[in-house]
């Protein structure tokens, strides 16, 4: 191979050095092309003007330092266009451009963001399976996660660009590193209502949508969804629907992105099903409630499965059949947390974005179904010794015992049967009745007593033999309840006491 310069000059006699394109011009071309890509679903009028302003800031503060030539800008636009094909109309244009920039130029930060939705999205009340408000450990973990994201952004080749994008996309990130208002907080005022309306990435309902097409193996494909819908549509009974749903669920490990994506996409496909099939699918979704991973209410498996119930209810909401869907799902729910969420999100119309037609919904009837369900699961005919305390829900029990004095008596009798003559079971009961991570505002004595009389707990502590081996959690549970009986308790770290 001849590498002599004189030889090569025969083919390339002239070498021209081109100046880098002007950043301002490149920015204008980028914005114009981006709006062409999303013209079918982008905002219009004043919203379009605001989008242009935000894109101008994004370019100046971030993109200009990473899209330094036509090729890099083109590759980013191609990435946005490809992703937009699967999420068009379901996400915010600006946020899509921002997160795709992070994915392409700052992959380490992107991976951290993808796994930190519970920290970066709005601080809603905790809907974890057994988690409650005011958990100091959860607050500490959130701070650690934000610190890791900040460190990863600082380690990027263009740290200022990465930081600017995160500030624009995530109010929680912005608050963690800034005291008071900043130019970014003025540019994008943050509230749960606004983020929901604009389908921002910082909203827990929409967060996962932005990552749906990032890793194909983590997706439940459209082909798989079409087969699932076709098979369900051919079912002739509730049992057949349940068999189909069970097989699909079991084929994917719990708490994996693909299973979450499957439940989300299936919920979106419910309107395509026959009314009867949709109702049976809601029942099946509830019957498998014990199998779901419970995370934040709006992004976990249980949330997606709950949407199946509400999508089915919305489908038949023009008539009284909506009551059958909701009450039937309630009675079949195999997990207390799932059941209480059906009740709460039926009663609170403003928090339910799926069931929007309440003309034929009777919340009192759903509440009656909830109380009946709890009686069946924990009434006198149930062997309380076989119940696992870790599978119970504190909020569900609290709502149940407030249904009537009779229900409170049934609930308290359950705990007597649950404890029996075991000090170890008493320790498990006290950890449930007086949870360590509830944000107590004031003396918890009165609230705990509604669940089970403290005087009776004190009596049990006095007479039950101390012969069983307790683990650390059980031991601490006994110590905490003894402190409460003595008048020693901890209030919420967020209270003024």
mmCIF file of C-alpha atoms in Angstrom, residues 6 104 131 136 147 199 210 270 320 439 482:
data_model
loop_
_atom_site.group_PDB
_atom_site.id
_atom_site.type_symbol
_atom_site.label_atom_id
_atom_site.label_comp_id
_atom_site.label_asym_id
_atom_site.label_seq_id
_atom_site.Cartn_x
_atom_site.Cartn_y
_atom_site.Cartn_z
ATOM 1 C CA UNK A 6 2.798 12.848 -3.304
ATOM 2 C CA UNK A 104 -26.983 9.940 23.741
ATOM 3 C CA UNK A 131 -44.374 1.947 53.548
ATOM 4 C CA UNK A 136 -36.540 8.992 57.682
ATOM 5 C CA UNK A 147 -26.273 12.957 45.323
ATOM 6 C CA UNK A 199 -47.140 14.949 30.484
ATOM 7 C CA UNK A 210 -39.949 8.232 28.236
ATOM 8 C CA UNK A 270 -58.803 -2.639 27.433
ATOM 9 C CA UNK A 320 -74.850 0.411 36.052
ATOM 10 C CA UNK A 439 -45.587 10.356 60.313
ATOM 11 C CA UNK A 482 -43.831 -0.513 75.770
#
